[in-house]
Short mmCIF file of C-alpha atoms and ligand atoms in Angstrom, two decimals:
data_model
loop_
_atom_site.label_atom_id
_atom_site.label_comp_id
_atom_site.label_asym_id
_atom_site.label_seq_id
_atom_site.Cartn_x
_atom_site.Cartn_y
_atom_site.Cartn_z
CA MET A 156 -32.07 18.69 19.77
CA SER A 157 -28.36 18.57 20.08
CA TYR A 158 -26.47 15.42 20.88
CA ALA A 159 -24.49 15.22 24.10
CA TYR A 160 -20.78 15.45 23.44
CA HIS A 161 -18.38 13.33 25.50
CA GLU A 162 -14.62 13.72 25.46
CA PRO A 163 -12.98 10.89 27.40
CA SER A 164 -9.22 10.81 27.93
CA GLU A 165 -9.01 7.02 28.26
CA LEU A 166 -9.71 4.45 25.56
CA ASP A 167 -11.67 2.20 27.95
CA GLU A 168 -13.98 5.07 28.73
CA ALA A 169 -14.56 5.77 25.02
CA LEU A 170 -15.34 2.11 24.35
CA ALA A 171 -17.67 1.96 27.37
CA LEU A 172 -19.58 5.06 26.21
CA LEU A 173 -20.01 3.62 22.73
CA ALA A 174 -21.11 0.26 24.16
CA ARG A 175 -23.54 1.84 26.63
CA HIS A 176 -25.27 4.03 24.04
CA GLY A 177 -25.15 1.58 21.14
CA ASP A 178 -26.90 2.85 18.03
CA ASP A 179 -27.52 6.22 19.69
CA ALA A 180 -23.79 6.92 19.86
CA HIS A 181 -21.30 7.96 17.21
CA ALA A 182 -17.52 8.35 17.52
CA VAL A 183 -15.75 11.36 16.06
CA ALA A 184 -12.08 12.13 15.71
CA GLY A 185 -11.54 15.21 13.52
CA ALA A 186 -15.28 15.37 12.80
CA THR A 187 -14.80 16.62 9.23
CA ALA A 188 -16.80 13.78 7.68
CA PHE A 189 -19.15 13.61 10.66
CA MET A 190 -20.12 17.29 10.51
CA LEU A 191 -21.13 17.01 6.86
CA LEU A 192 -23.23 13.90 7.43
CA TYR A 193 -24.78 15.33 10.60
CA ARG A 194 -25.72 18.60 8.96
CA GLN A 195 -27.36 16.74 6.10
CA GLY A 196 -29.40 14.81 8.64
CA LEU A 197 -27.81 11.51 7.62
CA LEU A 198 -26.60 10.87 11.17
CA ARG A 199 -28.72 11.68 14.22
CA PRO A 200 -26.85 10.38 17.27
CA SER A 201 -27.92 11.33 20.81
CA HIS A 202 -24.34 10.89 22.01
CA VAL A 203 -21.11 11.81 20.29
CA VAL A 204 -17.88 10.42 21.67
CA GLY A 205 -14.87 12.55 20.79
CA LEU A 206 -11.59 10.64 20.48
CA ARG A 207 -9.25 13.61 20.16
CA ARG A 208 -8.23 13.64 23.84
CA VAL A 209 -7.77 9.89 24.17
CA ARG A 210 -4.07 9.84 24.86
CA SER A 211 -3.26 6.35 23.61
CA LEU A 212 -4.66 7.08 20.12
CA GLY A 213 -2.22 9.83 19.15
CA GLY A 214 1.31 10.02 17.89
CA ILE A 215 3.47 8.49 15.19
CA ARG A 216 6.23 6.06 16.05
CA ASP A 217 8.66 3.50 14.73
CA ASP A 218 8.11 0.02 16.07
CA GLY A 219 11.07 -2.13 15.12
CA GLY A 220 11.04 -0.96 11.50
CA ALA A 221 7.27 -0.79 11.19
CA LEU A 222 5.65 2.64 11.08
CA VAL A 223 2.76 3.05 13.51
CA ILE A 224 0.47 6.04 13.01
CA GLY A 225 -2.00 6.68 15.83
CA ALA A 226 -5.63 6.97 14.80
CA THR A 227 -5.99 10.58 15.93
CA ALA A 228 -2.81 11.82 14.24
CA THR A 229 -3.95 14.48 11.79
CA HIS A 230 -3.11 14.28 8.10
CA ARG A 231 -0.94 17.34 8.59
CA GLU A 232 1.03 15.65 11.36
CA ALA A 233 1.49 12.59 9.16
CA GLU A 234 2.51 14.51 6.04
CA ARG A 235 5.16 16.44 8.00
CA SER A 236 6.41 13.61 10.17
CA PRO A 237 10.09 12.78 9.55
CA LEU A 238 9.27 9.18 10.48
CA VAL A 239 6.63 8.94 7.75
CA ALA A 240 8.91 10.59 5.19
CA ARG A 241 11.78 8.25 6.07
CA HIS A 242 9.54 5.21 5.91
CA CYS A 243 8.03 6.09 2.55
CA ALA A 244 8.00 9.48 0.85
CA ALA A 245 5.05 8.45 -1.33
CA LEU A 246 2.99 7.83 1.81
CA ALA A 247 3.76 11.34 3.03
CA ARG A 248 2.65 12.54 -0.40
CA ALA A 249 -0.63 10.63 -0.14
CA PHE A 250 -1.38 12.31 3.18
CA ALA A 251 -0.41 15.70 1.73
CA SER A 252 -2.74 15.07 -1.24
CA VAL A 253 -5.84 15.29 0.94
CA ALA A 254 -7.83 18.42 0.08
CA THR A 255 -6.39 21.53 1.71
CA VAL A 256 -4.28 22.43 4.70
CA ARG A 257 -7.50 23.31 6.55
CA VAL A 258 -8.92 19.83 6.14
CA ARG A 259 -5.56 18.19 6.87
CA ASN A 260 -5.20 20.14 10.12
CA GLN A 261 -8.49 18.73 11.40
CA ALA A 262 -9.04 15.34 9.73
CA THR A 263 -7.36 12.32 11.28
CA VAL A 264 -5.68 9.29 9.76
CA GLY A 265 -7.99 6.89 11.64
CA GLY A 266 -11.10 8.88 10.72
CA ASN A 267 -10.10 8.75 7.07
CA LEU A 268 -9.80 4.96 7.13
CA ALA A 269 -13.03 4.46 9.11
CA HIS A 270 -14.94 6.82 6.81
CA ALA A 271 -14.00 4.59 3.85
CA ASP A 272 -14.87 6.92 1.02
CA PRO A 273 -13.24 5.19 -1.97
CA ALA A 274 -12.15 8.54 -3.42
CA GLN A 275 -9.88 9.26 -0.46
CA ASP A 276 -6.12 9.32 -0.94
CA PRO A 277 -4.39 7.51 1.95
CA PRO A 278 -6.31 4.21 1.69
CA ALA A 279 -4.90 3.23 -1.72
CA MET A 280 -1.32 4.00 -0.67
CA LEU A 281 -1.68 2.23 2.66
CA LEU A 282 -3.12 -0.81 0.91
CA ALA A 283 -0.21 -0.83 -1.53
CA LEU A 284 2.13 -0.76 1.46
CA ASP A 285 0.34 -3.76 2.99
CA ALA A 286 -0.76 -1.82 6.07
CA ALA A 287 -3.17 -3.07 8.71
CA VAL A 288 -5.22 -1.28 11.34
CA THR A 289 -5.30 -2.25 14.98
CA ALA A 290 -8.88 -2.29 16.20
CA VAL A 291 -10.18 -2.54 19.75
CA SER A 292 -13.58 -3.31 21.19
CA PRO A 293 -14.70 -4.36 24.64
CA GLY A 294 -14.10 -7.90 23.35
CA GLY A 295 -10.40 -7.37 22.66
CA THR A 296 -7.88 -6.28 20.07
CA ARG A 297 -7.43 -7.47 16.48
CA GLU A 298 -5.43 -6.57 13.40
CA ILE A 299 -7.38 -5.93 10.22
CA PRO A 300 -5.38 -5.85 6.98
CA LEU A 301 -6.57 -2.95 4.84
CA ALA A 302 -7.67 -5.39 2.16
CA GLU A 303 -10.23 -6.67 4.67
CA LEU A 304 -11.12 -3.31 6.22
CA PHE A 305 -12.79 -1.80 3.17
CA VAL A 306 -16.04 -3.57 2.34
CA ASP A 307 -18.01 -1.08 0.26
CA VAL A 308 -18.61 2.65 -0.17
CA LEU A 309 -18.50 4.17 3.35
CA THR A 310 -18.55 0.66 4.80
CA THR A 311 -15.82 -1.09 6.76
CA SER A 312 -15.56 -4.41 8.55
CA LEU A 313 -15.32 -2.64 11.92
CA ALA A 314 -17.99 -3.89 14.31
CA PRO A 315 -20.32 -1.34 15.91
CA GLY A 316 -18.48 0.32 18.77
CA GLU A 317 -15.11 -0.97 17.58
CA LEU A 318 -12.36 1.63 17.25
CA ILE A 319 -9.21 1.91 15.18
CA THR A 320 -6.30 2.68 17.50
CA ALA A 321 -3.54 2.88 14.87
CA VAL A 322 -2.50 1.94 11.37
CA ARG A 323 0.64 -0.13 11.08
CA VAL A 324 2.79 0.00 7.96
CA PRO A 325 5.34 -2.83 7.83
CA ALA A 326 8.96 -2.19 6.93
CA LEU A 327 9.48 -2.09 3.18
CA ALA A 328 11.85 -4.68 1.73
CA PRO A 329 15.17 -2.96 0.95
CA GLY A 330 15.18 -1.43 -2.53
CA THR A 331 11.40 -1.06 -2.70
CA ARG A 332 10.23 2.09 -4.46
CA ALA A 333 6.79 3.58 -4.07
CA ALA A 334 4.68 6.13 -5.91
CA TYR A 335 1.36 7.86 -5.34
CA VAL A 336 -0.23 9.77 -8.21
CA LYS A 337 -3.55 11.62 -8.08
CA PHE A 338 -5.29 12.71 -11.28
CA LEU A 339 -6.98 16.08 -10.69
CA PRO A 340 -8.49 17.41 -13.93
CA ARG A 341 -10.85 19.81 -12.11
CA THR A 342 -9.26 21.63 -9.18
CA ALA A 343 -6.11 21.10 -7.12
CA ASP A 344 -8.08 20.45 -3.92
CA ASP A 345 -10.57 17.98 -5.39
CA TYR A 346 -11.00 14.31 -4.66
CA ALA A 347 -9.16 12.16 -7.16
CA THR A 348 -10.76 11.32 -10.48
CA VAL A 349 -8.38 8.37 -10.41
CA SER A 350 -5.44 7.71 -8.16
CA VAL A 351 -2.75 5.05 -8.34
CA ALA A 352 -0.53 3.80 -5.55
CA ALA A 353 2.23 1.41 -6.49
CA THR A 354 5.29 -0.22 -4.99
CA LEU A 355 7.97 -2.04 -6.92
CA ARG A 356 11.17 -3.84 -6.08
CA ARG A 357 13.64 -5.23 -8.61
CA SER A 358 16.05 -8.07 -8.13
CA GLU A 359 19.71 -7.80 -9.05
CA ASP A 360 19.09 -8.87 -12.65
CA GLY A 361 16.62 -5.98 -13.02
CA ARG A 362 13.51 -8.13 -13.08
CA VAL A 363 10.53 -7.28 -10.93
CA ALA A 364 10.81 -9.16 -7.66
CA ASP A 365 7.73 -7.67 -6.08
CA VAL A 366 5.06 -5.22 -7.14
CA ARG A 367 1.73 -3.92 -5.87
CA VAL A 368 -0.67 -1.73 -7.82
CA VAL A 369 -3.73 -0.20 -6.15
CA LEU A 370 -6.33 1.98 -7.87
CA GLY A 371 -8.25 4.63 -5.94
CA ALA A 372 -11.56 6.36 -6.78
CA VAL A 373 -12.52 3.83 -9.45
CA GLY A 374 -14.59 1.38 -7.43
CA PRO A 375 -16.51 0.97 -4.18
CA THR A 376 -13.22 0.36 -2.35
CA PRO A 377 -9.58 0.82 -3.35
CA ILE A 378 -8.88 -1.92 -5.90
CA ARG A 379 -5.74 -4.01 -5.98
CA ALA A 380 -4.95 -4.66 -9.65
CA THR A 381 -3.51 -8.14 -9.13
CA SER A 382 -3.61 -8.99 -12.85
CA ALA A 383 -1.35 -6.02 -13.54
CA GLU A 384 0.97 -7.14 -10.75
CA ASP A 385 1.10 -10.70 -12.15
CA ALA A 386 2.04 -9.38 -15.58
CA LEU A 387 5.06 -7.63 -14.09
CA ARG A 388 6.29 -10.03 -11.45
CA GLY A 389 9.37 -11.87 -12.67
CA ALA A 390 9.51 -9.83 -15.87
CA ALA A 391 11.87 -7.14 -17.08
CA PRO A 392 9.81 -3.94 -16.62
CA ASP A 393 10.38 -2.46 -20.06
CA ALA A 394 7.97 -0.05 -21.70
CA ALA A 395 5.98 -2.79 -23.42
CA ARG A 396 5.53 -4.81 -20.25
CA ILE A 397 4.48 -1.74 -18.29
CA ALA A 398 1.97 -0.83 -21.01
CA GLU A 399 0.56 -4.34 -20.81
CA ALA A 400 0.25 -4.13 -17.02
CA ALA A 401 -1.42 -0.73 -17.30
CA ALA A 402 -4.00 -2.13 -19.73
CA LEU A 403 -4.78 -4.84 -17.17
CA ALA A 404 -5.21 -2.16 -14.50
CA ARG A 405 -7.76 -0.48 -16.74
CA ASP A 406 -9.72 -3.71 -16.85
CA ALA A 407 -9.51 -4.04 -13.06
CA ALA A 408 -11.07 -0.60 -12.51
CA ASP A 409 -14.77 -0.59 -11.69
CA PRO A 410 -15.77 3.09 -11.77
CA ILE A 411 -19.10 4.85 -11.96
CA ASP A 412 -20.20 7.82 -14.05
CA ASP A 413 -20.18 10.97 -11.94
CA VAL A 414 -19.19 14.64 -12.00
CA ARG A 415 -15.53 13.62 -12.29
CA GLY A 416 -16.08 11.79 -15.54
CA SER A 417 -17.73 8.86 -17.23
CA ALA A 418 -16.85 5.33 -16.20
CA ALA A 419 -15.20 4.77 -19.59
CA TYR A 420 -13.04 7.87 -19.18
CA LYS A 421 -11.97 6.90 -15.68
CA ARG A 422 -11.08 3.40 -16.84
CA GLU A 423 -8.86 4.87 -19.54
CA MET A 424 -7.32 7.26 -17.02
CA ALA A 425 -6.63 4.32 -14.71
CA ARG A 426 -4.55 2.87 -17.52
CA VAL A 427 -2.72 6.14 -18.22
CA TRP A 428 -1.91 6.86 -14.57
CA THR A 429 -0.89 3.30 -13.80
CA GLU A 430 1.53 3.47 -16.70
CA ARG A 431 2.95 6.76 -15.42
CA ALA A 432 3.26 5.51 -11.85
CA LEU A 433 5.02 2.32 -12.91
CA ARG A 434 7.36 4.15 -15.26
CA SER A 435 8.39 6.46 -12.45
CA LEU A 436 9.30 3.41 -10.38
CA VAL A 437 11.68 1.96 -12.96
CA ALA A 438 13.16 5.24 -14.21
CA MET B 1493 -26.06 17.49 29.13
CA THR B 1494 -26.36 18.80 25.60
CA GLU B 1495 -25.00 22.26 26.20
CA ARG B 1496 -22.00 23.58 28.04
CA LEU B 1497 -19.95 26.60 28.95
CA LEU B 1498 -16.94 26.97 26.68
CA ARG B 1499 -13.96 29.00 27.76
CA PHE B 1500 -11.41 30.08 25.20
CA THR B 1501 -9.52 33.13 24.12
CA VAL B 1502 -10.52 34.92 20.95
CA ASN B 1503 -7.95 37.30 19.52
CA GLY B 1504 -6.21 37.33 22.88
CA GLU B 1505 -9.31 38.08 24.98
CA PRO B 1506 -10.75 35.46 27.32
CA ARG B 1507 -14.34 34.65 26.40
CA GLU B 1508 -17.01 32.41 27.87
CA VAL B 1509 -20.00 31.29 25.92
CA ARG B 1510 -22.78 28.78 26.58
CA VAL B 1511 -23.38 26.63 23.50
CA ALA B 1512 -25.32 23.58 22.42
CA ASP B 1513 -22.90 20.67 21.95
CA ASP B 1514 -23.61 20.43 18.23
CA ARG B 1515 -22.85 24.04 17.33
CA ARG B 1516 -20.25 24.90 14.80
CA LEU B 1517 -17.45 27.30 15.60
CA VAL B 1518 -18.52 29.58 12.74
CA ASP B 1519 -21.94 30.10 14.34
CA VAL B 1520 -20.50 30.77 17.78
CA LEU B 1521 -18.09 33.33 16.35
CA ARG B 1522 -20.59 35.11 14.14
CA ASP B 1523 -23.86 34.84 16.07
CA ASP B 1524 -22.85 34.60 19.72
CA LEU B 1525 -19.68 36.68 19.72
CA ARG B 1526 -20.70 38.97 16.86
CA LEU B 1527 -17.38 38.51 15.12
CA THR B 1528 -18.82 38.67 11.65
CA GLY B 1529 -15.51 39.16 9.86
CA THR B 1530 -15.40 35.39 9.51
CA LYS B 1531 -17.75 34.57 6.62
CA GLU B 1532 -19.68 31.48 5.72
CA GLY B 1533 -19.67 30.41 2.08
CA CYS B 1534 -19.98 26.80 0.99
CA SER B 1535 -20.63 25.34 4.48
CA VAL B 1536 -18.77 22.16 3.51
CA GLY B 1537 -15.12 23.04 4.09
CA VAL B 1538 -14.25 23.79 0.48
CA CYS B 1539 -14.26 27.55 -0.13
CA GLY B 1540 -12.09 28.88 2.71
CA VAL B 1541 -14.01 32.03 3.67
CA CYS B 1542 -14.57 30.73 7.21
CA GLY B 1543 -10.87 30.07 7.84
CA VAL B 1544 -9.77 30.74 11.43
CA LEU B 1545 -6.82 29.65 13.55
CA VAL B 1546 -7.32 27.34 16.50
CA ASP B 1547 -4.13 27.17 18.55
CA GLY B 1548 -2.37 28.41 15.43
CA ALA B 1549 -3.79 25.74 13.10
CA LEU B 1550 -5.84 26.91 10.12
CA VAL B 1551 -9.26 25.21 10.02
CA SER B 1552 -12.65 25.74 8.40
CA ALA B 1553 -14.93 27.07 11.15
CA CYS B 1554 -17.94 25.62 9.28
CA LEU B 1555 -16.60 22.09 9.84
CA TYR B 1556 -15.23 22.69 13.31
CA PRO B 1557 -17.35 21.68 16.30
CA ALA B 1558 -17.35 24.54 18.80
CA VAL B 1559 -16.79 22.06 21.64
CA PHE B 1560 -13.37 21.27 20.15
CA ALA B 1561 -12.35 24.88 20.84
CA ASP B 1562 -12.84 24.63 24.61
CA GLY B 1563 -9.65 25.91 26.22
CA ALA B 1564 -8.13 26.90 22.88
CA SER B 1565 -6.75 30.15 21.57
CA ILE B 1566 -8.65 31.33 18.50
CA THR B 1567 -7.59 33.94 15.98
CA THR B 1568 -10.09 35.43 13.55
CA ILE B 1569 -9.65 38.16 10.96
CA GLU B 1570 -10.54 40.69 13.68
CA GLY B 1571 -7.36 39.66 15.50
CA ILE B 1572 -4.92 40.22 12.65
CA ALA B 1573 -4.70 44.01 12.98
CA ARG B 1574 -3.14 45.22 16.22
CA GLY B 1575 -4.51 48.19 18.15
CA GLY B 1576 -6.36 49.65 15.19
CA THR B 1577 -3.34 49.45 12.90
CA LEU B 1578 -3.46 47.12 9.92
CA ALA B 1579 -0.86 44.35 9.87
CA PRO B 1580 1.77 44.50 7.09
CA LEU B 1581 -0.01 41.56 5.47
CA GLN B 1582 -3.24 43.54 5.30
CA GLU B 1583 -1.42 46.57 3.91
CA ALA B 1584 0.13 44.32 1.29
CA PHE B 1585 -3.30 43.00 0.21
CA ILE B 1586 -4.34 46.62 -0.32
CA SER B 1587 -1.22 47.80 -2.15
CA GLU B 1588 -1.01 44.67 -4.33
CA GLY B 1589 -4.72 44.53 -5.13
CA GLY B 1590 -5.20 41.18 -3.42
CA PHE B 1591 -8.99 41.40 -3.66
CA GLN B 1592 -11.88 42.78 -5.64
CA CYS B 1593 -15.27 42.12 -4.06
CA GLY B 1594 -13.74 41.28 -0.68
CA ILE B 1595 -15.93 38.40 0.47
CA CYS B 1596 -13.02 35.95 0.48
CA THR B 1597 -10.52 38.42 1.92
CA PRO B 1598 -10.88 37.55 5.63
CA GLY B 1599 -10.25 33.88 4.86
CA GLN B 1600 -7.39 34.71 2.49
CA ILE B 1601 -5.67 36.89 5.07
CA VAL B 1602 -6.11 34.46 7.94
CA ALA B 1603 -4.78 31.64 5.74
CA ALA B 1604 -1.83 33.75 4.62
CA ALA B 1605 -1.08 34.76 8.22
CA ALA B 1606 -0.95 31.07 9.18
CA LEU B 1607 1.40 30.39 6.27
CA LEU B 1608 3.76 33.23 7.21
CA ALA B 1609 3.76 32.12 10.85
CA GLU B 1610 4.92 28.71 9.73
CA ARG B 1611 7.10 29.77 6.80
CA PRO B 1612 8.20 33.39 7.02
CA ARG B 1613 9.76 33.23 3.52
CA PRO B 1614 7.57 30.94 1.45
CA THR B 1615 8.40 30.14 -2.16
CA ASP B 1616 5.73 30.76 -4.81
CA ALA B 1617 5.09 27.02 -4.92
CA GLU B 1618 4.59 26.96 -1.16
CA ILE B 1619 2.23 29.92 -1.36
CA ASP B 1620 0.19 28.22 -4.08
CA GLU B 1621 0.08 24.92 -2.25
CA TRP B 1622 -0.97 26.48 1.02
CA MET B 1623 -3.56 28.86 -0.44
CA THR B 1624 -5.19 26.07 -2.47
CA GLY B 1625 -8.81 25.97 -1.43
CA SER B 1626 -9.00 29.64 -0.49
CA LEU B 1627 -11.24 30.41 -3.40
CA CYS B 1628 -11.45 33.83 -5.05
CA ARG B 1629 -14.08 34.21 -7.75
CA CYS B 1630 -12.83 37.63 -8.91
CA THR B 1631 -9.66 36.05 -10.40
CA GLY B 1632 -7.49 37.73 -7.77
CA TYR B 1633 -4.94 34.97 -7.25
CA ALA B 1634 -1.99 36.80 -8.80
CA GLY B 1635 -2.61 39.81 -6.55
CA ILE B 1636 -3.01 37.59 -3.51
CA ARG B 1637 0.27 35.84 -4.24
CA ARG B 1638 2.01 39.20 -4.73
CA ALA B 1639 0.59 40.45 -1.44
CA ILE B 1640 1.85 37.43 0.48
CA ARG B 1641 5.25 37.72 -1.15
CA LYS B 1642 5.42 41.39 -0.25
CA ALA B 1643 4.38 40.77 3.37
CA ALA B 1644 7.13 38.14 3.53
CA GLY B 1645 9.59 40.88 2.56
CA GLY B 1646 10.25 39.66 -0.97
C1 FAD C 1022 -13.83 19.62 2.07
C2 FAD C 1022 -13.30 18.23 2.18
C3 FAD C 1022 -12.45 17.74 1.20
C4 FAD C 1022 -11.92 16.46 1.29
N1 FAD C 1022 -11.06 16.03 0.33
C5 FAD C 1022 -10.43 14.84 0.49
C6 FAD C 1022 -9.40 14.43 -0.40
O1 FAD C 1022 -9.06 15.10 -1.35
N2 FAD C 1022 -8.81 13.24 -0.17
C7 FAD C 1022 -9.13 12.46 0.90
O2 FAD C 1022 -8.52 11.43 1.10
N3 FAD C 1022 -10.12 12.81 1.74
C8 FAD C 1022 -10.76 13.99 1.56
N4 FAD C 1022 -11.73 14.36 2.44
C9 FAD C 1022 -12.20 13.40 3.42
C10 FAD C 1022 -11.41 13.47 4.68
O3 FAD C 1022 -10.18 12.81 4.47
C11 FAD C 1022 -12.22 12.78 5.78
O4 FAD C 1022 -13.37 13.56 6.02
C12 FAD C 1022 -11.43 12.69 7.05
O5 FAD C 1022 -10.21 12.03 6.86
C13 FAD C 1022 -12.19 11.98 8.13
O6 FAD C 1022 -11.40 12.04 9.30
P1 FAD C 1022 -11.98 12.71 10.62
O7 FAD C 1022 -10.96 12.53 11.67
O8 FAD C 1022 -12.43 14.10 10.37
O9 FAD C 1022 -13.20 11.74 10.85
P2 FAD C 1022 -14.59 11.95 11.58
O10 FAD C 1022 -15.46 12.83 10.79
O11 FAD C 1022 -14.36 12.28 13.00
O12 FAD C 1022 -15.12 10.46 11.50
C14 FAD C 1022 -15.43 9.86 10.26
C15 FAD C 1022 -16.04 8.49 10.53
O13 FAD C 1022 -15.05 7.63 11.04
C16 FAD C 1022 -15.40 7.16 12.33
N5 FAD C 1022 -14.17 7.19 13.11
C17 FAD C 1022 -13.33 8.24 13.33
N6 FAD C 1022 -12.25 7.86 14.02
C18 FAD C 1022 -12.41 6.54 14.25
C19 FAD C 1022 -11.61 5.56 14.91
N7 FAD C 1022 -10.43 5.86 15.48
N8 FAD C 1022 -12.06 4.29 14.95
C20 FAD C 1022 -13.25 3.94 14.38
N9 FAD C 1022 -14.03 4.82 13.75
C21 FAD C 1022 -13.63 6.11 13.68
C22 FAD C 1022 -16.46 8.07 12.84
O14 FAD C 1022 -17.33 7.41 13.71
C23 FAD C 1022 -17.14 8.51 11.57
O15 FAD C 1022 -18.11 7.57 11.18
C24 FAD C 1022 -12.27 15.64 2.37
C25 FAD C 1022 -13.13 16.12 3.37
C26 FAD C 1022 -13.63 17.40 3.29
C27 FAD C 1022 -14.53 17.89 4.37
#
């Protein structure tokens, strides 16, 4: 038996449908992740609430220096948006790193975050950029920093029936550089074996004023390698210091053995790609 | 209501079809409309043989809910040739040997058509980037790239 598909144009209507049908309802945006889970029988909703026509969820805008990407903006829209590119070229690259143009035309930025597969690309970069999602439920609106959004594999801190309306990326401090690197030893359209998102800002004397290092695909959520950051902050980022930080990133990784490699291999690759990302930021 | 009447245009022709809400576009195209040029391969959005255009955007019809296509304009491989004459892109696939067994060819050509619509003169890097995920298991990528380049006039 098929589910009943609903396609409201107002956010209130979408929230009301999800509230009314509770566990029997599931939201979809691009439906790329949903279709796979549904066809495997892992989801069996009686009602599906499509968000694609909800007007207030779309679009990409600048809000006083912050970048606000609507939940139903597709990856393709985000990767090609001049606003995204101007805000942070590495973020545009993270969106463009998702699979293929076919997937990016259909999959949405909000759906990606809500799906919370740790091997996805945008989450690590958005976490490095200190982004937060805006979430709404019948009870009201709240901001959830990405560090608190991702709880476990395919698990977020969103409440049932709560929707992401947008992701908000704060203005970067002047002089901040950012990098996103995705290690793809198998095919160009694969999920990452390891990915690294990093931002770095140097003070006038060349020392590291601020740095964030986030590892993707090597744990149940994107992992912020704070020990690596601590090793760099306040230091001159020479080759030795970067190598030291990269070794700490390796220790922060928490991967599993799978088709993309053994846990030991991925840990080592987390080191290698952290070193490369950081070097590119001080070159 | 778990089924509905969808109205869209397919290859320029208005069509109406009654579908269950959970049907995939690939099934509606192949089974209901008998447009079997669109193939189904991996069924999980990876291989590219089910590539079609929905309002000009290339998507995998195996991942695309048919209900999303209500009111849209769809182009399948059957809509690439015009009035029984092959498009220059199709001619280029033939002259450049852009296929062997042919199973991936509909998806390759639809993907390439979408690329050329967006970038009439793509660089080799742009061709490779765009065609990533349109898998050919007969090692035909060099021929496919040549065909796209030729159709682009280069
Ligand atoms: C073939 C393939 C390859 C892929 N490769 C990559 C890759 O290389 N890198 C990568 O990063 N990702 C990859 N992905 C994953 C892809 O990014 C996600 O499937 C996609 O981003 C999910 O977005 P969607 O809009 O399609 O979500 P949907 O499928 O519509 O929804 C996914 C989940 O999120 C929930 N949801 C959707 N929107 C909201 C919202 N606004 N608020 C609250 N909950 C919401 C839904 O209820 C559902 O549980 C791949 C997917 C496929 C199919």
